[in-house]
Tab-separated table of C-alpha atoms (C1' of nucleotides) in Angstrom:
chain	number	residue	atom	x	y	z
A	1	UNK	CA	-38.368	-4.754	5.867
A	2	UNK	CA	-37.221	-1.676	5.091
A	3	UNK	CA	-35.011	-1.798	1.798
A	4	UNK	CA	-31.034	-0.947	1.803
A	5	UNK	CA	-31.021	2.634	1.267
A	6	UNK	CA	-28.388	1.655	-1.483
A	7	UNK	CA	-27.834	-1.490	-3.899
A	8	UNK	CA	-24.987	-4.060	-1.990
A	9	UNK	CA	-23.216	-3.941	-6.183
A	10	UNK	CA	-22.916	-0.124	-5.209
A	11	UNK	CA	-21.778	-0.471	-1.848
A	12	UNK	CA	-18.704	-2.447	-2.843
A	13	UNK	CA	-18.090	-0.604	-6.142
A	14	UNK	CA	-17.465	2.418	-3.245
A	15	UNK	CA	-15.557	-0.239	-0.888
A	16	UNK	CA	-13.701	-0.781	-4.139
A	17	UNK	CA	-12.365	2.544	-4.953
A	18	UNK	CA	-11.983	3.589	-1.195
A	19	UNK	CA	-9.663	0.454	-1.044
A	20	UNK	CA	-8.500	1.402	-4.450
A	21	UNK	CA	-7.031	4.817	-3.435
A	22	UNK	CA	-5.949	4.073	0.184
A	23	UNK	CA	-4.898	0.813	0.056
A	24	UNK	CA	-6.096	-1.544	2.501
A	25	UNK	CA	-4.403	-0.516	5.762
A	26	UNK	CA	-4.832	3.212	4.446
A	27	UNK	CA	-8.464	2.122	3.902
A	28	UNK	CA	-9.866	3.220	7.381
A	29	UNK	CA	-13.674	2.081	8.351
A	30	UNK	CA	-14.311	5.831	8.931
A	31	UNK	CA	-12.748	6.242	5.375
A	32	UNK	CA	-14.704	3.798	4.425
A	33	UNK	CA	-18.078	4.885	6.010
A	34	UNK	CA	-17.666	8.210	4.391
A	35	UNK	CA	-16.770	6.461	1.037
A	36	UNK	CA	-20.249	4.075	1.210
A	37	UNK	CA	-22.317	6.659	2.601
A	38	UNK	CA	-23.530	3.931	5.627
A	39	UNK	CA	-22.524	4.360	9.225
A	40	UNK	CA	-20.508	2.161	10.974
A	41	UNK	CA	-23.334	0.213	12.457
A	42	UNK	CA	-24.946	-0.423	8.753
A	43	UNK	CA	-21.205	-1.297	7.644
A	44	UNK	CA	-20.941	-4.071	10.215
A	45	UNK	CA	-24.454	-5.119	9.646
A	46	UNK	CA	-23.565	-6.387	6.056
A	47	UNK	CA	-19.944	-7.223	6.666
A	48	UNK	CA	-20.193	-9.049	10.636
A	49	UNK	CA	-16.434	-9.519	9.906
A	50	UNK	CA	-15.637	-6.043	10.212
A	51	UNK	CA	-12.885	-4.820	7.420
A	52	UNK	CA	-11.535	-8.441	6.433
A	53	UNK	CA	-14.905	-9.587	5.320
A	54	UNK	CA	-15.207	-5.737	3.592
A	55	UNK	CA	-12.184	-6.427	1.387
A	56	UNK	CA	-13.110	-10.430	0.734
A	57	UNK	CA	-16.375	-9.267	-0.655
A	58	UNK	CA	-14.760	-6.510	-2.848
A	59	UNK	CA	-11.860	-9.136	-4.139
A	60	UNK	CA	-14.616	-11.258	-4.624
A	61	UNK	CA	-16.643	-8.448	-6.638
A	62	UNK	CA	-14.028	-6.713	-8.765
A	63	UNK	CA	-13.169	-10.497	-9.391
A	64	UNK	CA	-16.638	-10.991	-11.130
A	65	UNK	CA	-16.130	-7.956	-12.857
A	66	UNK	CA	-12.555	-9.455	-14.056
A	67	UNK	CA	-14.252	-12.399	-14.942
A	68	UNK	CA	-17.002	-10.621	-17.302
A	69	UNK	CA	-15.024	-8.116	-18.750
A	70	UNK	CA	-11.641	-9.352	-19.691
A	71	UNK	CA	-11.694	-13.668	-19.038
A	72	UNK	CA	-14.997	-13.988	-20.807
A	73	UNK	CA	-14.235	-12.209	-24.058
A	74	UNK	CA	-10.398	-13.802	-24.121
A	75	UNK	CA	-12.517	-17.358	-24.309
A	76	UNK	CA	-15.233	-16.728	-27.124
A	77	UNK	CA	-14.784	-18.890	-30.308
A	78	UNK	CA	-13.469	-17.103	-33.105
A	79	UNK	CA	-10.688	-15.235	-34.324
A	80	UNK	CA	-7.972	-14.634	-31.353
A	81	UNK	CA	-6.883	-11.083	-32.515
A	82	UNK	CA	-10.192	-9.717	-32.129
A	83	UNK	CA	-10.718	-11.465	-28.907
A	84	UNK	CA	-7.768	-10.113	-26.986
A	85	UNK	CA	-8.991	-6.332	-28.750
A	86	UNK	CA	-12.411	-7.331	-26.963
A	87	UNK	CA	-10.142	-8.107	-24.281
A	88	UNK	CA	-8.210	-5.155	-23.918
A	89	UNK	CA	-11.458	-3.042	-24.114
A	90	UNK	CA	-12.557	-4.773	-20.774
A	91	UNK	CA	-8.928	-4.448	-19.444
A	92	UNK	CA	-9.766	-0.328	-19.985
A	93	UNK	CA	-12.500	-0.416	-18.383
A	94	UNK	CA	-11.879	-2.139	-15.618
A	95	UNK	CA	-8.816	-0.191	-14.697
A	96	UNK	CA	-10.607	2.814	-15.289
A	97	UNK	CA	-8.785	3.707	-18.108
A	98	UNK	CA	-5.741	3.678	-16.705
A	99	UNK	CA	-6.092	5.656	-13.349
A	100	UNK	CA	-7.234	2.519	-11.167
A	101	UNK	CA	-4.777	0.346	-8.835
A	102	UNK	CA	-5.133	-2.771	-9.463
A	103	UNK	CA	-6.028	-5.015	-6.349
A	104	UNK	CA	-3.449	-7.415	-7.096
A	105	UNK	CA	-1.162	-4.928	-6.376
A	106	UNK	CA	-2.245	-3.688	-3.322
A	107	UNK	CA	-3.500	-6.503	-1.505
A	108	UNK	CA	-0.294	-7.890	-1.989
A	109	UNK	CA	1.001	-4.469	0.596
A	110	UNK	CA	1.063	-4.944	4.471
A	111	UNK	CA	-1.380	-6.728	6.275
A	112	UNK	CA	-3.667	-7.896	3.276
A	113	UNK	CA	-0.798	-9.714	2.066
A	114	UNK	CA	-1.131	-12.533	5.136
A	115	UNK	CA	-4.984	-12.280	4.017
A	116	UNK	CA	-5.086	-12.698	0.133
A	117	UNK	CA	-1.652	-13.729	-1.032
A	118	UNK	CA	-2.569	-17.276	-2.021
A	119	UNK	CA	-5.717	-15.566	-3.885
A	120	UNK	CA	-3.256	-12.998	-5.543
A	121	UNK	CA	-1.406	-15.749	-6.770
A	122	UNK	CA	-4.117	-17.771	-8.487
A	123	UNK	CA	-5.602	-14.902	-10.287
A	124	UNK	CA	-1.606	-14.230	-11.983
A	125	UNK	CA	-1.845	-17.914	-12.896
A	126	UNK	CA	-5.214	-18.324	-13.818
A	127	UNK	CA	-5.142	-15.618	-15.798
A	128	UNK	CA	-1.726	-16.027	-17.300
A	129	UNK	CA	-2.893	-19.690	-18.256
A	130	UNK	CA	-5.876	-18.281	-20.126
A	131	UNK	CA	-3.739	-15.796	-22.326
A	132	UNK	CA	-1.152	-18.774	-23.098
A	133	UNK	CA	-4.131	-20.885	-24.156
A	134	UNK	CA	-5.422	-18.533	-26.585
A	135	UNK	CA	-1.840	-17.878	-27.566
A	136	UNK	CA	-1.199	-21.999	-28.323
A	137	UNK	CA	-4.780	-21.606	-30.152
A	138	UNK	CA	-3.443	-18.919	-32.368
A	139	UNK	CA	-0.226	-21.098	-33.679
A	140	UNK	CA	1.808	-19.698	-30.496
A	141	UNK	CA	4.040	-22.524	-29.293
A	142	UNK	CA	3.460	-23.748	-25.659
A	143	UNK	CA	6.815	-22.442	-24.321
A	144	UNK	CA	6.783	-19.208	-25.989
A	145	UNK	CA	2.774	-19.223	-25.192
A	146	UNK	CA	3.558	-18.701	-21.694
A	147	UNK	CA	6.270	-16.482	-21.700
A	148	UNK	CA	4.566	-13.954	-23.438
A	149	UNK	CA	1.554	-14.596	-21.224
A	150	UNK	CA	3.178	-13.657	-18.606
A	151	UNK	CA	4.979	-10.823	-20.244
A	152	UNK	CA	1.245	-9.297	-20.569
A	153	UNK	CA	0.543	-9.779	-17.246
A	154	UNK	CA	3.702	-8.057	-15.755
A	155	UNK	CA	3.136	-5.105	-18.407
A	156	UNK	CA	-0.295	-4.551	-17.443
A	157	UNK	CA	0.730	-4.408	-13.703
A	158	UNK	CA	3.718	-2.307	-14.498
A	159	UNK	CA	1.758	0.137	-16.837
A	160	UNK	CA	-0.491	0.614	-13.724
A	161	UNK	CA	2.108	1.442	-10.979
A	162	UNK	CA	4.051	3.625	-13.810
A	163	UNK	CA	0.766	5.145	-14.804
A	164	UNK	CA	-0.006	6.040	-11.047
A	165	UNK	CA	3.432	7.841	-10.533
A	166	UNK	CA	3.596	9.380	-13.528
A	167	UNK	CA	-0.020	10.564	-13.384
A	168	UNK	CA	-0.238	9.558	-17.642
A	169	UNK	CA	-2.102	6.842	-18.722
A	170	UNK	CA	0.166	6.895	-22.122
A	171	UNK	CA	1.645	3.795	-20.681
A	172	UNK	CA	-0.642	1.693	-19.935
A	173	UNK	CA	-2.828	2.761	-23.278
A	174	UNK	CA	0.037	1.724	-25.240
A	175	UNK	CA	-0.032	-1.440	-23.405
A	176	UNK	CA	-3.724	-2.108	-24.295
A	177	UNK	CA	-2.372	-1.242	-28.036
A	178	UNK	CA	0.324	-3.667	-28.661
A	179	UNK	CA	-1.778	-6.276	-26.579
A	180	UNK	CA	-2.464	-8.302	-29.719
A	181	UNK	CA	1.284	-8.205	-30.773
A	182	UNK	CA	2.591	-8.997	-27.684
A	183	UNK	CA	0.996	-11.750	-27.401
A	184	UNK	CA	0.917	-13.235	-30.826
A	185	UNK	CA	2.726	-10.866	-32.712
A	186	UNK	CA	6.185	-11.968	-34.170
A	187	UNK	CA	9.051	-12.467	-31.474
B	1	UNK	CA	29.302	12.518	23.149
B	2	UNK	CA	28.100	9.176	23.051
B	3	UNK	CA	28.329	7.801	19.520
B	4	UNK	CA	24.903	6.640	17.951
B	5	UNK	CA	24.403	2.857	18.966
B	6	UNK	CA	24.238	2.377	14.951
B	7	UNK	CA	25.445	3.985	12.142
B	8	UNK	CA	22.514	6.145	9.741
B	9	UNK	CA	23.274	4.411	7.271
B	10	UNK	CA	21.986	1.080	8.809
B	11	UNK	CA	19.134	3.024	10.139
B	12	UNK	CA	17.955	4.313	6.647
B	13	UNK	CA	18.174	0.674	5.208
B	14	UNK	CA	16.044	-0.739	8.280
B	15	UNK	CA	13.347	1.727	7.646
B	16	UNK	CA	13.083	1.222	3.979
B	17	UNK	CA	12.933	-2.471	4.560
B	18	UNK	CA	10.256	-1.886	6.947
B	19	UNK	CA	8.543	0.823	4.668
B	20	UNK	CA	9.029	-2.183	1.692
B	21	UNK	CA	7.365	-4.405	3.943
B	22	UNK	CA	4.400	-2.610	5.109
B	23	UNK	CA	3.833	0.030	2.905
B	24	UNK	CA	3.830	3.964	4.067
B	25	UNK	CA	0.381	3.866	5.908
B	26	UNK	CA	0.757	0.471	7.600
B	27	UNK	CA	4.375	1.019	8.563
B	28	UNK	CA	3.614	2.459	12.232
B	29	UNK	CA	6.109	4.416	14.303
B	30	UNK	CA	6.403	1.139	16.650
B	31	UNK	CA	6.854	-1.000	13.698
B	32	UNK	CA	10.204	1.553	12.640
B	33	UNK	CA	11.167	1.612	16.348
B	34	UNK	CA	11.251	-2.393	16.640
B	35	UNK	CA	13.048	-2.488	12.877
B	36	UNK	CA	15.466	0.025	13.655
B	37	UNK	CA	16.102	-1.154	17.444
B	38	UNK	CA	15.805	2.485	18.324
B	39	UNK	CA	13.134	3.658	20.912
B	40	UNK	CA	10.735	6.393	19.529
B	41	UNK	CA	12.736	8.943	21.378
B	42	UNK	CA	15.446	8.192	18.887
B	43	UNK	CA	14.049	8.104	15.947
B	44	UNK	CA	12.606	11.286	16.866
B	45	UNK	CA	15.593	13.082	17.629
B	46	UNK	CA	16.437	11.919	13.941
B	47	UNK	CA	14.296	12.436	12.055
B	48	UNK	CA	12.205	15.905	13.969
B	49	UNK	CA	9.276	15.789	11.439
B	50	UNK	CA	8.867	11.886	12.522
B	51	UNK	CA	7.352	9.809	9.804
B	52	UNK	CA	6.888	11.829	7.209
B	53	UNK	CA	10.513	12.866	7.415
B	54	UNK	CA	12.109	9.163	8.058
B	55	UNK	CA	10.238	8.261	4.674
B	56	UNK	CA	11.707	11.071	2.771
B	57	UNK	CA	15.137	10.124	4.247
B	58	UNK	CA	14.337	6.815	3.413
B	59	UNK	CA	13.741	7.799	-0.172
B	60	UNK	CA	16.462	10.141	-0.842
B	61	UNK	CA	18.874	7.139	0.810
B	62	UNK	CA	17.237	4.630	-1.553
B	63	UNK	CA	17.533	6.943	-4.671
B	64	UNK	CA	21.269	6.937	-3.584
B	65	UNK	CA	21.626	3.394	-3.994
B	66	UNK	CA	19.427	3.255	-7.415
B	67	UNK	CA	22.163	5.857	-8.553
B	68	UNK	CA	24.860	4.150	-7.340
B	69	UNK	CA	23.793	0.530	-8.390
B	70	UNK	CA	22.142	1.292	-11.958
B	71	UNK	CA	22.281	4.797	-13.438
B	72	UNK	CA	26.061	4.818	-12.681
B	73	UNK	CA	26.368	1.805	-14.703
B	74	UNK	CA	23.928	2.682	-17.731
B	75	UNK	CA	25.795	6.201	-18.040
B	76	UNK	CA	29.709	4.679	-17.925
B	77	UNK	CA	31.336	4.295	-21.622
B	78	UNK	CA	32.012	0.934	-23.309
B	79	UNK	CA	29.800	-1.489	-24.084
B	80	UNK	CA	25.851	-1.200	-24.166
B	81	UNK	CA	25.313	-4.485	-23.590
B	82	UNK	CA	27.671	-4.943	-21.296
B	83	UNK	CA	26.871	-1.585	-19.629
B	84	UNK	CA	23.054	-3.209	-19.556
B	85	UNK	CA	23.893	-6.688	-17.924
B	86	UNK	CA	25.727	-4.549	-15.339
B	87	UNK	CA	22.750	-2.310	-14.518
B	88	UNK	CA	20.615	-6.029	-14.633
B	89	UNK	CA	22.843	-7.144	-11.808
B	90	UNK	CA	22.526	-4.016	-10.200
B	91	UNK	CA	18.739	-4.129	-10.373
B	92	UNK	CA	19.367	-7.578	-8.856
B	93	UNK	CA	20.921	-6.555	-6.126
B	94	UNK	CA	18.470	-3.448	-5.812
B	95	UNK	CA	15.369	-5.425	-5.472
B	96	UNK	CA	16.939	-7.895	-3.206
B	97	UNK	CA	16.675	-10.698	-5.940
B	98	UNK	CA	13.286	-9.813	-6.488
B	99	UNK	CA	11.903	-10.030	-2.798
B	100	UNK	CA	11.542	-6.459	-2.382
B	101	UNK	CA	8.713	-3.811	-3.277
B	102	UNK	CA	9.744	-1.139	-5.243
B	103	UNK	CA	9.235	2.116	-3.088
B	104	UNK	CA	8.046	3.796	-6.557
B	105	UNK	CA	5.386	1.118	-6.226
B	106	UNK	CA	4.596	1.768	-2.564
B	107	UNK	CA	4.907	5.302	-1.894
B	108	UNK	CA	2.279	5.779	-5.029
B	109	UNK	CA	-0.520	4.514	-2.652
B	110	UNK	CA	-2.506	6.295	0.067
B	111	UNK	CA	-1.282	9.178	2.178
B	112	UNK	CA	2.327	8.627	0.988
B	113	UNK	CA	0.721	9.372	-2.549
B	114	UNK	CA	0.196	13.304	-1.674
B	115	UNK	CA	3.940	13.658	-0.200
B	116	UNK	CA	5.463	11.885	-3.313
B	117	UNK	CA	4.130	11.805	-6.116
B	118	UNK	CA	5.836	14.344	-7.984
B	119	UNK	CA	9.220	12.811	-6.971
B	120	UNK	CA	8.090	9.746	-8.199
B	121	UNK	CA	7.268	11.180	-11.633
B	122	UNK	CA	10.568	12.273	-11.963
B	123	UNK	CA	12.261	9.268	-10.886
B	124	UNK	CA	10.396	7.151	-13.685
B	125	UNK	CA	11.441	9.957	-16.474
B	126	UNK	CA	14.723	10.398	-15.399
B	127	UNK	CA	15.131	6.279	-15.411
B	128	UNK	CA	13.777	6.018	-18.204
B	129	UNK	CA	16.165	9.024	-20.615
B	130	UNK	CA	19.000	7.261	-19.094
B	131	UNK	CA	17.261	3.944	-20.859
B	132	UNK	CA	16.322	6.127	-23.838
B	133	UNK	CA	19.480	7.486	-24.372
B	134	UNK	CA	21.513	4.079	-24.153
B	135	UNK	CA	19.271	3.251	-26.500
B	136	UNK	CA	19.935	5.738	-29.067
B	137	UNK	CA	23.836	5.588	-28.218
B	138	UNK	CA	23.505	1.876	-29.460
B	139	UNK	CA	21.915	2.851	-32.717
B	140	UNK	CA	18.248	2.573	-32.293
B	141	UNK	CA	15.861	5.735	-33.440
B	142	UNK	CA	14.907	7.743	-30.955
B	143	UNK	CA	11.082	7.253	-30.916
B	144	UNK	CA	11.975	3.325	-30.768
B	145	UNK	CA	14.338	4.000	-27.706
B	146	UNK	CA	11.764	6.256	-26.281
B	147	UNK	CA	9.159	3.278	-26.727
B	148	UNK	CA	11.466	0.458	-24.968
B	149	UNK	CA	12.924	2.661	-22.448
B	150	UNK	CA	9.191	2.785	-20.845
B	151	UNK	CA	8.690	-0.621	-21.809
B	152	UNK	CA	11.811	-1.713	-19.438
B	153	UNK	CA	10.325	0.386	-16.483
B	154	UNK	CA	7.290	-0.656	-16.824
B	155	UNK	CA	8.242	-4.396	-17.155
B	156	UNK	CA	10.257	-3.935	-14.017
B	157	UNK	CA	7.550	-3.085	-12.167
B	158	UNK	CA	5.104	-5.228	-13.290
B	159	UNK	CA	7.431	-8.147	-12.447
B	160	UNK	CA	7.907	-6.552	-8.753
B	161	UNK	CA	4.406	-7.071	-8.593
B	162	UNK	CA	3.803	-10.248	-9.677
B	163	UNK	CA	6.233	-11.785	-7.932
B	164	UNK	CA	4.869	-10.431	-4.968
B	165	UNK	CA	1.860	-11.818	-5.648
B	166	UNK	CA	2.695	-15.595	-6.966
B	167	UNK	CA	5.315	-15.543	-4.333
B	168	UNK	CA	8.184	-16.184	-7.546
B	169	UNK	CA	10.942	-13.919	-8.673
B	170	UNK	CA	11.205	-16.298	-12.212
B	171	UNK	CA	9.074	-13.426	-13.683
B	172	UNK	CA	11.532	-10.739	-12.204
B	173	UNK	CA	14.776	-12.802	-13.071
B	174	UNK	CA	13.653	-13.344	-16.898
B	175	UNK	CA	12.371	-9.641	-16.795
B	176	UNK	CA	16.574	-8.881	-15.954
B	177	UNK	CA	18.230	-11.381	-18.187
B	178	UNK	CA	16.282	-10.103	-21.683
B	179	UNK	CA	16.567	-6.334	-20.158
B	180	UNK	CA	19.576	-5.937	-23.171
B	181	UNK	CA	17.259	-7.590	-25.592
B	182	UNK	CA	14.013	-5.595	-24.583
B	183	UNK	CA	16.312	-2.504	-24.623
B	184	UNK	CA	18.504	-2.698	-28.060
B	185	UNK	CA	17.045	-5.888	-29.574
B	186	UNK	CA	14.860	-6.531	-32.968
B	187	UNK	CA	11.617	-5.288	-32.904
C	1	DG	C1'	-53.129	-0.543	12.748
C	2	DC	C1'	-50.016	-3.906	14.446
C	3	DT	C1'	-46.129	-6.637	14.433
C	4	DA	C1'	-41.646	-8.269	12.990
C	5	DC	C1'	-37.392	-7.207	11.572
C	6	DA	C1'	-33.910	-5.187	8.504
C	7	DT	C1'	-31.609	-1.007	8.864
C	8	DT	C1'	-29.793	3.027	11.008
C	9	DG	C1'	-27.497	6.887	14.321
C	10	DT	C1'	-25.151	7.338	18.382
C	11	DA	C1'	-22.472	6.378	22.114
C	12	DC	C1'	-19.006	3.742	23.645
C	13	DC	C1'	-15.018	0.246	24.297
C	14	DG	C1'	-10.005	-1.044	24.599
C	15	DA	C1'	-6.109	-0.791	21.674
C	16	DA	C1'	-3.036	1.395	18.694
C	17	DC	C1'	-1.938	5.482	16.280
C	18	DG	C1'	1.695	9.529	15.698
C	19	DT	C1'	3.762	12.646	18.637
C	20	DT	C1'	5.634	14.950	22.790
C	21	DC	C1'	7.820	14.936	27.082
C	22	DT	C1'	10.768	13.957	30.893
C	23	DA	C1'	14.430	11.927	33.023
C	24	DA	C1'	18.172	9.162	32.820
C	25	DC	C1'	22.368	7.779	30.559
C	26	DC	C1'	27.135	8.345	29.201
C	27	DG	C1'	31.489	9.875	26.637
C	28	DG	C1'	34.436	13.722	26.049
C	29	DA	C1'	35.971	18.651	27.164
C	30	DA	C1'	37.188	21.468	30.940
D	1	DT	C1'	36.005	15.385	38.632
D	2	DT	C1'	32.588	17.995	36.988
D	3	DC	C1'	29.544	19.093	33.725
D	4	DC	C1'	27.732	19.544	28.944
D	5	DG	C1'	25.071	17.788	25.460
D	6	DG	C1'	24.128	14.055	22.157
D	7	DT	C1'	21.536	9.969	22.880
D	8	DT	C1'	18.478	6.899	25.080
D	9	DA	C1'	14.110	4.362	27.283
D	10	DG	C1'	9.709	4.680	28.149
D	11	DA	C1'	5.523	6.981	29.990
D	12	DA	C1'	1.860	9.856	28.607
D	13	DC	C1'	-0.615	13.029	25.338
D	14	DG	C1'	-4.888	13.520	22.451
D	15	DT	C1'	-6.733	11.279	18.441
D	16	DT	C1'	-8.224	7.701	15.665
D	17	DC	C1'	-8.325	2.961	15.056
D	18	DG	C1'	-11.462	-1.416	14.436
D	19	DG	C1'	-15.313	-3.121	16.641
D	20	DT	C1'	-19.642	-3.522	19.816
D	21	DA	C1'	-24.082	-2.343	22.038
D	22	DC	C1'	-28.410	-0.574	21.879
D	23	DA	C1'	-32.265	2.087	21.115
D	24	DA	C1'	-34.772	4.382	17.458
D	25	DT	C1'	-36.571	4.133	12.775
D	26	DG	C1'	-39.589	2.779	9.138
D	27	DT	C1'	-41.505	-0.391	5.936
D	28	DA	C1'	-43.460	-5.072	4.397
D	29	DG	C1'	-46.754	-8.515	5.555
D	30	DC	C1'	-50.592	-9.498	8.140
DNA sequence: GCTACATTGTACCGAACGTTCTAACCGGAA
DNA sequence: TTCCGGTTAGAACGTTCGGTACAATGTAGC
């Protein structure tokens, strides 16, 4: 068998920031063709669900890429501070330093809502939970724990939509600056 | 003449609920017609550069009621605080409780993006000197204003987001009720 | 070299896209 | 009452949409 002209990791990286810059109904499968390199036909060879099954797999992808570079640092043993710096090095990574939508923002937009909104909402919780755990394991009481949990999750999405219509990153750098504080720091 | 069937005024808030809905690219002409109630030919005769232009009416009409509804109240005299809580309800109001997508949000993704994105920039700085200046007015330096001003923003977006995504506007409500705190409050 | 099969380019489908057009409608000025 | 012109519905334009069909390609295993 001939072998895929390209790795399937690099295929949806491209899916990724085609989807990333169009969002998903602005993510056309010419768009996306281009974006990938393959044709149509090879597109709908590995995806038989057509555009649907393109953006599962890339939810699914950046989501192991989530996973690796922000939840698995955040729950290491040792000292929390350090952990959520380790932390917000994966966060600037994964957002590209700043110039990347994130896809919980706009899978949540027009038709991929119906599609991934129950999705989008267990990745805010699961990861919210995470942060409020390591909070509570730094001294953080549960109540406060979670607030400010959540507080990081709502900056980091805000510092990405003001970061995209602003076209600085100041905001969202800041952000990955004060994560520490904001969640443990002093109220 | 025949009056219109509806006044512009409703037409303009139909649009930019069906712009907050779907997003500028997935937002289709015969999505605006059935939101509006107005056949193509209509909205045509409106708006002569068709989508493009209904979106930019839709934004200038929406900036109106962001002026109207917050920066009016941040730039009275009297009371910070009180000036703030009045913006909060404002915001309230603004984002339909929290429901609605932020068109700063929206129009910062896909083909919308190269139309607005410098009016977008200038919403967020002119949002957030209004912020910064209330700020200092109230007695806080002017680096710290600067600081929390972009904080607010950014937390207002961020909880836009995520409660589009969990499906809960507690994020978006909390994000209102400490907006005097996050503005003038202790470090 | 032959076969099997994963992969690809190309042509094509019906539907929907944004836009244009025409013809009808209808209230007020003449 | 006639007619003007703002307003309307809806058909039709060419293009692109998401998706399918199929034949050609080329390599791995025999």
């Amino acid at each position: 068998m001939p072998a895929a002209i390209i790795p399937k990791e690099a295929v949806l990286d491209r899916l990724a920031a085609a989807f990333r810059q169009h969002g998903y109904d602005g993510a056309s499968i010419s768009r996306l063709s281009e974006a990938t390199g393959l044709g149509k036909a090879s597109l709908y060879h590995y995806f038989r669900n057509g555009k649907q099954e393109m953006a599962e797999a890339v939810f699914a992808h950046v989501g192991g890429n989530f996973q690796e570079l922000v939840i698995v640092p955040l729950t290491r043993t040792g000292d929390p501070t350090r952990r959520l710096r380790a932390a917000a090095r994966g966060l600037d990574e994964f957002y590209g330093r700043g110039d990347w939508s994130c896809i919980l923002d706009l899978f949540g937009i027009g038709s991929a809502r119906q599609i991934f909104q129950p999705q989008l909402r267990s990745v805010v919780t699961g990861f919210e939970s995470v942060l409020s755990d390591l909070a509570q394991e730094a001294g953080v009481d549960r109540i406060t724990a979670r607030r400010r949990a959540e507080d990081v999750v709502v900056a980091i999405q805000g510092a990405l939509v003001v970061a995209r219509a602003t076209g600085e990153r100041k905001a969202f750098t800041r952000v990955l600056k004060e994560l520490p504080n904001r969640l443990l720091g002093i109220d």
